[in-house]
């Protein structure tokens, strides 16, 4: 097991430090004192390695549920789809990512974006569920031309006196 602030690479595992005490999304909190032993994202995100694959999203039909173009999905083929799951589906020769709605004998594939129409799947369709999405990994540092500073650099600010 990796020690604090140590990166361990070997036998397919990559342990990176994790701030496991919780990173506050409210008021600022010092995080470095809370770094714990490492975490291997494959071990954390992949429960069934033999039946799990990653997929990169292409398109905007699921933006309303937080899945955007170029996000990386963790998809497990061993899971049975349940009503409400987000799944990678094969419909009439094409792959699509949608929320599954089971309505008796009919399956609806629901987009997460109102600009797209639901897909009604019936016995006449060539249909298969390729896997259930278990995690979505996104790049929150979008390409931009904003000003940059070095990570870890202390920023001094001054407040105007009244």
Tab-separated table of N, CA and C in Angstrom:
chain	number	residue	atom	x	y	z
A	1	UNK	N	0.857	-1.180	0.000
A	1	UNK	CA	0.000	0.000	0.000
A	1	UNK	C	0.890	1.226	0.000
A	2	UNK	N	0.500	2.219	-0.757
A	2	UNK	CA	1.273	3.459	-0.853
A	2	UNK	C	1.162	4.250	0.444
A	3	UNK	N	2.236	4.943	0.771
A	3	UNK	CA	2.228	5.826	1.932
A	3	UNK	C	1.646	7.160	1.511
A	4	UNK	N	1.373	8.020	2.499
A	4	UNK	CA	0.827	9.334	2.188
A	4	UNK	C	1.720	10.058	1.201
A	5	UNK	N	1.082	10.729	0.246
A	5	UNK	CA	1.757	11.543	-0.766
A	5	UNK	C	2.733	10.744	-1.623
A	6	UNK	N	2.533	9.445	-1.735
A	6	UNK	CA	3.394	8.615	-2.552
A	6	UNK	C	2.560	8.015	-3.671
A	7	UNK	N	3.108	7.985	-4.870
A	7	UNK	CA	2.434	7.360	-5.992
A	7	UNK	C	3.060	5.983	-6.174
A	8	UNK	N	2.240	4.935	-6.158
A	8	UNK	CA	2.727	3.571	-6.321
A	8	UNK	C	2.200	3.031	-7.640
A	9	UNK	N	3.086	2.607	-8.502
A	9	UNK	CA	2.694	2.056	-9.789
A	9	UNK	C	3.312	0.676	-9.901
A	10	UNK	N	2.523	-0.307	-10.167
A	10	UNK	CA	3.029	-1.658	-10.326
A	10	UNK	C	1.892	-2.641	-10.423
A	11	UNK	N	2.083	-3.679	-11.178
A	11	UNK	CA	1.104	-4.750	-11.386
A	11	UNK	C	-0.274	-4.211	-11.759
A	12	UNK	N	-0.299	-3.159	-12.571
A	12	UNK	CA	-1.562	-2.626	-13.074
A	12	UNK	C	-2.308	-1.735	-12.108
A	13	UNK	N	-1.800	-1.521	-10.918
A	13	UNK	CA	-2.477	-0.662	-9.957
A	13	UNK	C	-1.768	0.671	-9.869
A	14	UNK	N	-2.529	1.731	-9.786
A	14	UNK	CA	-1.976	3.064	-9.610
A	14	UNK	C	-2.668	3.670	-8.399
A	15	UNK	N	-1.916	3.832	-7.309
A	15	UNK	CA	-2.460	4.422	-6.100
A	15	UNK	C	-2.062	5.886	-6.059
A	16	UNK	N	-3.043	6.757	-6.031
A	16	UNK	CA	-2.809	8.191	-5.920
A	16	UNK	C	-3.373	8.649	-4.586
A	17	UNK	N	-2.807	9.689	-3.992
A	17	UNK	CA	-3.331	10.158	-2.701
A	17	UNK	C	-4.800	10.563	-2.821
A	18	UNK	N	-5.548	10.361	-1.738
A	18	UNK	CA	-6.965	10.726	-1.721
A	18	UNK	C	-7.256	11.550	-0.470
A	19	UNK	N	-8.017	12.599	-0.647
A	19	UNK	CA	-8.502	13.395	0.481
A	19	UNK	C	-9.824	12.761	0.891
A	20	UNK	N	-9.743	11.779	1.787
A	20	UNK	CA	-10.899	10.950	2.118
A	20	UNK	C	-11.756	11.529	3.241
A	21	UNK	N	-11.306	12.610	3.850
A	21	UNK	CA	-12.080	13.219	4.916
A	21	UNK	C	-13.194	14.102	4.403
A	22	UNK	N	-13.285	14.253	3.104
A	22	UNK	CA	-14.323	15.082	2.502
A	22	UNK	C	-13.782	16.436	2.106
A	23	UNK	N	-14.001	16.809	0.884
A	23	UNK	CA	-13.609	18.125	0.393
A	23	UNK	C	-14.864	18.974	0.390
A	24	UNK	N	-14.861	20.004	1.196
A	24	UNK	CA	-16.040	20.844	1.369
A	24	UNK	C	-16.346	21.621	0.087
A	25	UNK	N	-17.597	21.626	-0.264
A	25	UNK	CA	-18.037	22.401	-1.416
A	25	UNK	C	-18.637	23.725	-0.948
A	26	UNK	N	-18.391	24.070	0.293
A	26	UNK	CA	-18.885	25.328	0.851
A	26	UNK	C	-17.708	26.214	1.180
A	27	UNK	N	-17.422	26.388	2.469
A	27	UNK	CA	-16.313	27.230	2.886
A	27	UNK	C	-14.990	26.510	2.679
A	28	UNK	N	-13.944	27.277	2.430
A	28	UNK	CA	-12.623	26.711	2.180
A	28	UNK	C	-12.123	25.941	3.395
A	29	UNK	N	-11.391	24.860	3.121
A	29	UNK	CA	-10.845	24.021	4.175
A	29	UNK	C	-9.490	23.506	3.707
A	30	UNK	N	-8.457	23.511	4.577
A	30	UNK	CA	-7.168	22.965	4.152
A	30	UNK	C	-7.291	21.467	3.932
A	31	UNK	N	-6.810	20.983	2.776
A	31	UNK	CA	-6.985	19.583	2.430
A	31	UNK	C	-5.734	18.750	2.673
A	32	UNK	N	-4.560	19.328	2.604
A	32	UNK	CA	-3.328	18.533	2.619
A	32	UNK	C	-3.150	17.743	3.901
A	33	UNK	N	-3.640	18.202	5.031
A	33	UNK	CA	-3.526	17.441	6.262
A	33	UNK	C	-4.446	16.237	6.295
A	34	UNK	N	-5.336	16.126	5.315
A	34	UNK	CA	-6.311	15.055	5.309
A	34	UNK	C	-6.038	13.993	4.250
A	35	UNK	N	-4.899	14.075	3.566
A	35	UNK	CA	-4.606	13.074	2.551
A	35	UNK	C	-4.389	11.727	3.211
A	36	UNK	N	-5.040	10.730	2.695
A	36	UNK	CA	-4.981	9.386	3.234
A	36	UNK	C	-4.143	8.533	2.295
A	37	UNK	N	-4.052	7.260	2.606
A	37	UNK	CA	-3.370	6.351	1.702
A	37	UNK	C	-4.014	6.441	0.333
A	38	UNK	N	-3.397	5.837	-0.637
A	38	UNK	CA	-3.835	5.992	-2.015
A	38	UNK	C	-5.131	5.300	-2.359
A	39	UNK	N	-5.587	5.612	-3.542
A	39	UNK	CA	-6.791	5.004	-4.097
A	39	UNK	C	-6.471	4.603	-5.529
A	40	UNK	N	-6.898	3.431	-5.922
A	40	UNK	CA	-6.772	2.958	-7.293
A	40	UNK	C	-8.161	3.076	-7.911
A	41	UNK	N	-8.322	3.965	-8.882
A	41	UNK	CA	-9.658	4.198	-9.449
A	41	UNK	C	-10.240	2.954	-10.108
A	42	UNK	N	-9.409	2.109	-10.696
A	42	UNK	CA	-9.948	0.863	-11.256
A	42	UNK	C	-10.576	0.013	-10.170
A	43	UNK	N	-9.913	-0.088	-9.031
A	43	UNK	CA	-10.452	-0.877	-7.929
A	43	UNK	C	-11.713	-0.222	-7.363
A	44	UNK	N	-11.735	1.091	-7.325
A	44	UNK	CA	-12.867	1.828	-6.756
A	44	UNK	C	-14.095	1.822	-7.678
A	45	UNK	N	-13.872	1.951	-8.988
A	45	UNK	CA	-14.978	2.140	-9.921
A	45	UNK	C	-15.406	0.881	-10.667
A	46	UNK	N	-14.538	-0.127	-10.714
A	46	UNK	CA	-14.826	-1.329	-11.497
A	46	UNK	C	-15.078	-2.501	-10.548
A	47	UNK	N	-16.328	-2.895	-10.418
A	47	UNK	CA	-16.691	-3.996	-9.516
A	47	UNK	C	-16.568	-5.358	-10.191
A	48	UNK	N	-16.747	-5.409	-11.504
A	48	UNK	CA	-16.689	-6.665	-12.258
A	48	UNK	C	-15.725	-6.489	-13.436
A	49	UNK	N	-14.412	-6.610	-13.186
A	49	UNK	CA	-13.425	-6.301	-14.227
A	49	UNK	C	-13.604	-7.077	-15.539
A	50	UNK	N	-14.014	-8.323	-15.467
A	50	UNK	CA	-14.137	-9.127	-16.684
A	50	UNK	C	-15.268	-8.661	-17.586
A	51	UNK	N	-16.213	-7.908	-17.040
A	51	UNK	CA	-17.366	-7.494	-17.843
A	51	UNK	C	-17.537	-5.980	-17.905
A	52	UNK	N	-16.504	-5.242	-17.531
A	52	UNK	CA	-16.611	-3.781	-17.510
A	52	UNK	C	-15.732	-3.180	-18.583
A	53	UNK	N	-16.227	-2.130	-19.207
A	53	UNK	CA	-15.429	-1.393	-20.179
A	53	UNK	C	-15.688	0.092	-20.000
A	54	UNK	N	-14.817	0.891	-20.576
A	54	UNK	CA	-14.960	2.343	-20.558
A	54	UNK	C	-15.472	2.785	-21.918
A	55	UNK	N	-16.246	3.861	-21.931
A	55	UNK	CA	-16.722	4.418	-23.187
A	55	UNK	C	-16.693	5.931	-23.113
A	56	UNK	N	-16.352	6.571	-24.219
A	56	UNK	CA	-16.325	8.031	-24.266
A	56	UNK	C	-17.612	8.520	-24.935
A	57	UNK	N	-18.281	9.456	-24.279
A	57	UNK	CA	-19.551	9.989	-24.764
A	57	UNK	C	-19.312	10.866	-25.987
A	58	UNK	N	-20.196	10.713	-26.959
A	58	UNK	CA	-20.193	11.561	-28.147
A	58	UNK	C	-21.614	12.064	-28.339
A	59	UNK	N	-21.819	13.355	-28.107
A	59	UNK	CA	-23.152	13.904	-28.286
A	59	UNK	C	-23.682	14.563	-27.031
A	60	UNK	N	-24.906	15.091	-27.154
A	60	UNK	CA	-25.465	15.904	-26.071
A	60	UNK	C	-26.840	15.435	-25.589
A	61	UNK	N	-27.236	14.205	-25.908
A	61	UNK	CA	-28.591	13.775	-25.553
A	61	UNK	C	-28.785	13.511	-24.062
A	62	UNK	N	-27.696	13.499	-23.270
A	62	UNK	CA	-27.826	13.199	-21.837
A	62	UNK	C	-27.325	14.333	-20.953
A	63	UNK	N	-27.218	15.532	-21.500
A	63	UNK	CA	-26.683	16.654	-20.718
A	63	UNK	C	-27.548	16.998	-19.519
A	64	UNK	N	-28.830	16.764	-19.589
A	64	UNK	CA	-29.726	17.084	-18.482
A	64	UNK	C	-29.529	16.216	-17.248
A	65	UNK	N	-28.824	15.094	-17.399
A	65	UNK	CA	-28.514	14.240	-16.250
A	65	UNK	C	-27.031	14.303	-15.906
A	66	UNK	N	-26.349	15.326	-16.449
A	66	UNK	CA	-24.949	15.541	-16.098
A	66	UNK	C	-23.947	14.755	-16.913
A	67	UNK	N	-24.377	14.104	-17.977
A	67	UNK	CA	-23.451	13.369	-18.846
A	67	UNK	C	-23.292	14.177	-20.122
A	68	UNK	N	-22.050	14.608	-20.371
A	68	UNK	CA	-21.781	15.518	-21.481
A	68	UNK	C	-20.817	14.910	-22.487
A	69	UNK	N	-20.740	15.550	-23.643
A	69	UNK	CA	-19.825	15.158	-24.708
A	69	UNK	C	-18.408	15.010	-24.143
A	70	UNK	N	-17.758	13.921	-24.463
A	70	UNK	CA	-16.386	13.584	-24.084
A	70	UNK	C	-16.221	13.081	-22.653
A	71	UNK	N	-17.302	12.971	-21.860
A	71	UNK	CA	-17.199	12.315	-20.560
A	71	UNK	C	-16.811	10.857	-20.792
A	72	UNK	N	-16.190	10.258	-19.795
A	72	UNK	CA	-15.835	8.846	-19.864
A	72	UNK	C	-16.795	8.087	-18.956
A	73	UNK	N	-17.386	7.028	-19.495
A	73	UNK	CA	-18.335	6.226	-18.738
A	73	UNK	C	-17.709	4.902	-18.326
A	74	UNK	N	-18.071	4.433	-17.142
A	74	UNK	CA	-17.738	3.082	-16.699
A	74	UNK	C	-19.013	2.275	-16.917
A	75	UNK	N	-18.915	1.222	-17.733
A	75	UNK	CA	-20.086	0.470	-18.170
A	75	UNK	C	-19.910	-0.996	-17.797
A	76	UNK	N	-20.871	-1.545	-17.079
A	76	UNK	CA	-20.796	-2.923	-16.612
A	76	UNK	C	-21.800	-3.776	-17.382
A	77	UNK	N	-21.289	-4.740	-18.163
A	77	UNK	CA	-22.138	-5.620	-18.965
A	77	UNK	C	-22.774	-6.739	-18.148
A	78	UNK	N	-22.304	-6.953	-16.920
A	78	UNK	CA	-22.836	-8.065	-16.124
A	78	UNK	C	-24.104	-7.691	-15.354
A	79	UNK	N	-24.399	-6.408	-15.280
A	79	UNK	CA	-25.566	-5.970	-14.512
A	79	UNK	C	-26.848	-6.095	-15.327
A	80	UNK	N	-27.921	-6.503	-14.665
A	80	UNK	CA	-29.233	-6.505	-15.302
A	80	UNK	C	-29.774	-5.084	-15.230
A	81	UNK	N	-30.297	-4.604	-16.324
A	81	UNK	CA	-30.817	-3.242	-16.340
A	81	UNK	C	-32.094	-3.179	-15.505
A	82	UNK	N	-32.208	-2.099	-14.741
A	82	UNK	CA	-33.406	-1.846	-13.933
A	82	UNK	C	-34.064	-0.582	-14.456
A	83	UNK	N	-35.340	-0.465	-14.207
A	83	UNK	CA	-36.086	0.728	-14.589
A	83	UNK	C	-35.383	1.957	-14.006
A	84	UNK	N	-35.038	2.905	-14.852
A	84	UNK	CA	-34.374	4.127	-14.413
A	84	UNK	C	-32.869	4.128	-14.604
A	85	UNK	N	-32.274	2.969	-14.905
A	85	UNK	CA	-30.828	2.921	-15.139
A	85	UNK	C	-30.466	3.644	-16.431
A	86	UNK	N	-29.247	4.148	-16.472
A	86	UNK	CA	-28.707	4.691	-17.719
A	86	UNK	C	-27.875	3.579	-18.332
A	87	UNK	N	-28.119	3.316	-19.611
A	87	UNK	CA	-27.488	2.173	-20.252
A	87	UNK	C	-27.018	2.510	-21.659
A	88	UNK	N	-26.035	1.734	-22.110
A	88	UNK	CA	-25.599	1.780	-23.503
A	88	UNK	C	-26.432	0.727	-24.222
A	89	UNK	N	-27.212	1.179	-25.199
A	89	UNK	CA	-28.142	0.300	-25.897
A	89	UNK	C	-27.820	0.254	-27.388
A	90	UNK	N	-28.166	-0.861	-27.986
A	90	UNK	CA	-28.021	-1.059	-29.425
A	90	UNK	C	-29.433	-1.159	-29.992
A	91	UNK	N	-29.781	-0.211	-30.862
A	91	UNK	CA	-31.123	-0.179	-31.442
A	91	UNK	C	-31.016	-0.069	-32.956
A	92	UNK	N	-31.502	-1.107	-33.641
A	92	UNK	CA	-31.564	-1.103	-35.109
A	92	UNK	C	-30.251	-0.655	-35.758
A	93	UNK	N	-29.147	-1.212	-35.290
A	93	UNK	CA	-27.852	-0.966	-35.920
A	93	UNK	C	-27.057	0.206	-35.365
A	94	UNK	N	-27.577	0.885	-34.362
A	94	UNK	CA	-26.867	2.040	-33.805
A	94	UNK	C	-26.802	1.961	-32.287
A	95	UNK	N	-25.700	2.482	-31.734
A	95	UNK	CA	-25.559	2.559	-30.284
A	95	UNK	C	-26.104	3.891	-29.789
A	96	UNK	N	-26.690	3.868	-28.603
A	96	UNK	CA	-27.190	5.087	-27.989
A	96	UNK	C	-27.084	4.970	-26.472
A	97	UNK	N	-26.937	6.090	-25.825
A	97	UNK	CA	-26.877	6.166	-24.369
A	97	UNK	C	-28.156	6.824	-23.891
A	98	UNK	N	-28.951	6.111	-23.091
A	98	UNK	CA	-30.235	6.652	-22.646
A	98	UNK	C	-30.614	6.070	-21.281
A	99	UNK	N	-31.583	6.719	-20.629
A	99	UNK	CA	-32.180	6.192	-19.405
A	99	UNK	C	-33.268	5.207	-19.835
A	100	UNK	N	-33.269	4.031	-19.220
A	100	UNK	CA	-34.215	2.979	-19.586
A	100	UNK	C	-35.478	3.085	-18.734
A	101	UNK	N	-36.613	3.108	-19.413
A	101	UNK	CA	-37.921	3.114	-18.748
A	101	UNK	C	-38.643	1.842	-19.194
A	102	UNK	N	-38.929	0.961	-18.231
A	102	UNK	CA	-39.603	-0.296	-18.542
A	102	UNK	C	-41.090	-0.114	-18.254
A	103	UNK	N	-41.901	-0.272	-19.318
A	103	UNK	CA	-43.346	-0.049	-19.224
A	103	UNK	C	-44.057	-1.278	-19.782
A	104	UNK	N	-44.157	-2.324	-18.959
A	104	UNK	CA	-44.767	-3.574	-19.411
A	104	UNK	C	-43.904	-4.231	-20.477
A	105	UNK	N	-44.482	-4.453	-21.648
A	105	UNK	CA	-43.775	-5.073	-22.772
A	105	UNK	C	-42.969	-4.060	-23.585
A	106	UNK	N	-43.134	-2.799	-23.280
A	106	UNK	CA	-42.460	-1.742	-24.042
A	106	UNK	C	-41.320	-1.168	-23.222
A	107	UNK	N	-40.224	-0.940	-23.899
A	107	UNK	CA	-39.081	-0.270	-23.275
A	107	UNK	C	-38.942	1.099	-23.932
A	108	UNK	N	-38.816	2.109	-23.106
A	108	UNK	CA	-38.574	3.460	-23.597
A	108	UNK	C	-37.126	3.824	-23.293
A	109	UNK	N	-36.467	4.435	-24.229
A	109	UNK	CA	-35.123	4.965	-24.024
A	109	UNK	C	-35.265	6.485	-23.980
A	110	UNK	N	-35.032	7.032	-22.785
A	110	UNK	CA	-35.316	8.445	-22.555
A	110	UNK	C	-34.047	9.280	-22.559
A	111	UNK	N	-34.029	10.326	-23.369
A	111	UNK	CA	-32.878	11.231	-23.360
A	111	UNK	C	-32.918	12.119	-22.118
A	112	UNK	N	-31.791	12.697	-21.798
A	112	UNK	CA	-31.718	13.641	-20.693
A	112	UNK	C	-31.657	15.067	-21.199
A	113	UNK	N	-32.096	15.273	-22.416
A	113	UNK	CA	-32.062	16.584	-23.050
A	113	UNK	C	-33.382	16.748	-23.811
A	114	UNK	N	-34.147	17.801	-23.526
A	114	UNK	CA	-35.453	17.958	-24.167
A	114	UNK	C	-35.392	18.168	-25.683
A	115	UNK	N	-34.220	18.406	-26.231
A	115	UNK	CA	-34.083	18.574	-27.684
A	115	UNK	C	-34.093	17.234	-28.426
A	116	UNK	N	-34.110	16.130	-27.683
A	116	UNK	CA	-34.120	14.794	-28.283
A	116	UNK	C	-35.423	14.095	-27.919
A	117	UNK	N	-35.878	13.219	-28.799
A	117	UNK	CA	-37.132	12.499	-28.573
A	117	UNK	C	-36.857	11.143	-27.927
A	118	UNK	N	-37.791	10.679	-27.082
A	118	UNK	CA	-37.678	9.314	-26.539
A	118	UNK	C	-37.759	8.294	-27.675
A	119	UNK	N	-37.151	7.152	-27.440
A	119	UNK	CA	-37.180	6.055	-28.412
A	119	UNK	C	-38.031	4.932	-27.826
A	120	UNK	N	-39.055	4.533	-28.561
A	120	UNK	CA	-39.922	3.431	-28.138
A	120	UNK	C	-39.364	2.145	-28.740
A	121	UNK	N	-39.029	1.196	-27.878
A	121	UNK	CA	-38.485	-0.081	-28.338
A	121	UNK	C	-39.576	-1.139	-28.214
A	122	UNK	N	-39.844	-1.818	-29.327
A	122	UNK	CA	-40.851	-2.880	-29.333
A	122	UNK	C	-40.202	-4.169	-29.838
A	123	UNK	N	-40.989	-5.206	-29.945
A	123	UNK	CA	-40.490	-6.503	-30.424
A	123	UNK	C	-39.965	-6.427	-31.855
A	124	UNK	N	-40.412	-5.437	-32.603
A	124	UNK	CA	-39.982	-5.303	-33.990
A	124	UNK	C	-38.568	-4.745	-34.124
A	125	UNK	N	-38.056	-4.110	-33.086
A	125	UNK	CA	-36.719	-3.519	-33.137
A	125	UNK	C	-35.641	-4.565	-32.891
A	126	UNK	N	-34.490	-4.361	-33.532
A	126	UNK	CA	-33.277	-5.126	-33.214
A	126	UNK	C	-32.662	-4.394	-32.029
A	127	UNK	N	-32.787	-4.979	-30.834
A	127	UNK	CA	-32.449	-4.260	-29.607
A	127	UNK	C	-31.632	-5.120	-28.659
A	128	UNK	N	-30.629	-4.499	-28.052
A	128	UNK	CA	-29.843	-5.167	-27.007
A	128	UNK	C	-29.295	-4.100	-26.069
A	129	UNK	N	-29.190	-4.464	-24.804
A	129	UNK	CA	-28.545	-3.583	-23.837
A	129	UNK	C	-27.115	-4.072	-23.681
A	130	UNK	N	-26.160	-3.201	-23.981
A	130	UNK	CA	-24.746	-3.573	-23.950
A	130	UNK	C	-24.153	-3.431	-22.563
A	131	UNK	N	-24.738	-2.613	-21.726
A	131	UNK	CA	-24.215	-2.471	-20.382
A	131	UNK	C	-24.875	-1.319	-19.647
A	132	UNK	N	-24.772	-1.371	-18.323
A	132	UNK	CA	-25.345	-0.351	-17.458
A	132	UNK	C	-24.223	0.595	-17.032
A	133	UNK	N	-24.486	1.886	-17.131
A	133	UNK	CA	-23.506	2.891	-16.725
A	133	UNK	C	-23.480	2.943	-15.203
A	134	UNK	N	-22.285	2.770	-14.636
A	134	UNK	CA	-22.148	2.819	-13.178
A	134	UNK	C	-21.492	4.109	-12.702
A	135	UNK	N	-20.646	4.707	-13.543
A	135	UNK	CA	-19.990	5.970	-13.196
A	135	UNK	C	-19.785	6.803	-14.459
A	136	UNK	N	-19.749	8.109	-14.251
A	136	UNK	CA	-19.413	9.052	-15.305
A	136	UNK	C	-18.237	9.879	-14.809
A	137	UNK	N	-17.193	9.935	-15.614
A	137	UNK	CA	-15.995	10.697	-15.264
A	137	UNK	C	-15.926	11.877	-16.214
A	138	UNK	N	-15.834	13.072	-15.645
A	138	UNK	CA	-15.840	14.245	-16.513
A	138	UNK	C	-14.612	15.105	-16.290
A	139	UNK	N	-14.224	15.798	-17.323
A	139	UNK	CA	-13.143	16.763	-17.264
A	139	UNK	C	-13.779	18.108	-16.934
A	140	UNK	N	-13.607	18.560	-15.705
A	140	UNK	CA	-14.218	19.822	-15.305
A	140	UNK	C	-13.362	21.017	-15.684
A	141	UNK	N	-12.149	20.761	-16.134
A	141	UNK	CA	-11.285	21.852	-16.591
A	141	UNK	C	-11.436	21.944	-18.107
A	142	UNK	N	-12.509	22.565	-18.517
A	142	UNK	CA	-12.799	22.688	-19.945
A	142	UNK	C	-11.753	23.558	-20.621
A	143	UNK	N	-11.620	23.326	-21.895
A	143	UNK	CA	-10.676	24.143	-22.656
A	143	UNK	C	-11.126	25.596	-22.612
A	144	UNK	N	-10.222	26.456	-22.168
A	144	UNK	CA	-10.559	27.875	-22.134
A	144	UNK	C	-9.290	28.682	-22.318
A	145	UNK	N	-9.463	29.938	-22.508
A	145	UNK	CA	-8.313	30.816	-22.715
A	145	UNK	C	-8.126	31.743	-21.521
A	146	UNK	N	-8.655	31.332	-20.378
A	146	UNK	CA	-8.569	32.162	-19.185
A	146	UNK	C	-7.149	32.271	-18.663
A	147	UNK	N	-6.943	33.183	-17.732
A	147	UNK	CA	-5.644	33.366	-17.111
A	147	UNK	C	-5.313	32.151	-16.269
A	148	UNK	N	-4.022	31.857	-16.139
A	148	UNK	CA	-3.582	30.671	-15.425
A	148	UNK	C	-2.587	31.049	-14.338
A	149	UNK	N	-2.591	30.259	-13.266
A	149	UNK	CA	-1.582	30.367	-12.217
A	149	UNK	C	-1.093	28.961	-11.916
A	150	UNK	N	0.065	28.847	-11.306
A	150	UNK	CA	0.605	27.546	-10.953
A	150	UNK	C	-0.193	26.951	-9.793
A	151	UNK	N	-0.444	25.653	-9.852
A	151	UNK	CA	-1.145	24.965	-8.779
A	151	UNK	C	-0.244	24.952	-7.553
A	152	UNK	N	-0.820	25.213	-6.394
A	152	UNK	CA	-0.057	25.208	-5.154
A	152	UNK	C	0.594	26.541	-4.844
A	153	UNK	N	0.517	27.486	-5.742
A	153	UNK	CA	1.107	28.802	-5.534
A	153	UNK	C	0.210	29.611	-4.613
A	154	UNK	N	0.792	30.244	-3.649
A	154	UNK	CA	0.022	31.089	-2.735
A	154	UNK	C	-0.334	32.376	-3.456
A	155	UNK	N	-1.576	32.739	-3.351
A	155	UNK	CA	-2.050	33.952	-3.995
A	155	UNK	C	-2.296	34.979	-2.917
A	156	UNK	N	-1.623	36.129	-3.022
A	156	UNK	CA	-1.808	37.194	-2.042
A	156	UNK	C	-2.832	38.168	-2.594
A	157	UNK	N	-3.755	38.511	-1.746
A	157	UNK	CA	-4.788	39.465	-2.150
A	157	UNK	C	-4.751	40.632	-1.199
A	158	UNK	N	-5.231	41.716	-1.664
A	158	UNK	CA	-5.356	42.877	-0.785
A	158	UNK	C	-6.777	43.395	-0.899
A	159	UNK	N	-7.259	43.886	0.201
A	159	UNK	CA	-8.615	44.426	0.203
A	159	UNK	C	-8.518	45.951	0.243
A	160	UNK	N	-9.332	46.574	-0.542
A	160	UNK	CA	-9.327	48.038	-0.592
A	160	UNK	C	-9.833	48.575	0.742
A	161	UNK	N	-9.159	49.615	1.249
A	161	UNK	CA	-9.596	50.245	2.500
A	161	UNK	C	-10.662	51.263	2.179
A	162	UNK	N	-11.646	51.308	3.051
A	162	UNK	CA	-12.736	52.273	2.846
A	162	UNK	C	-12.412	53.574	3.504
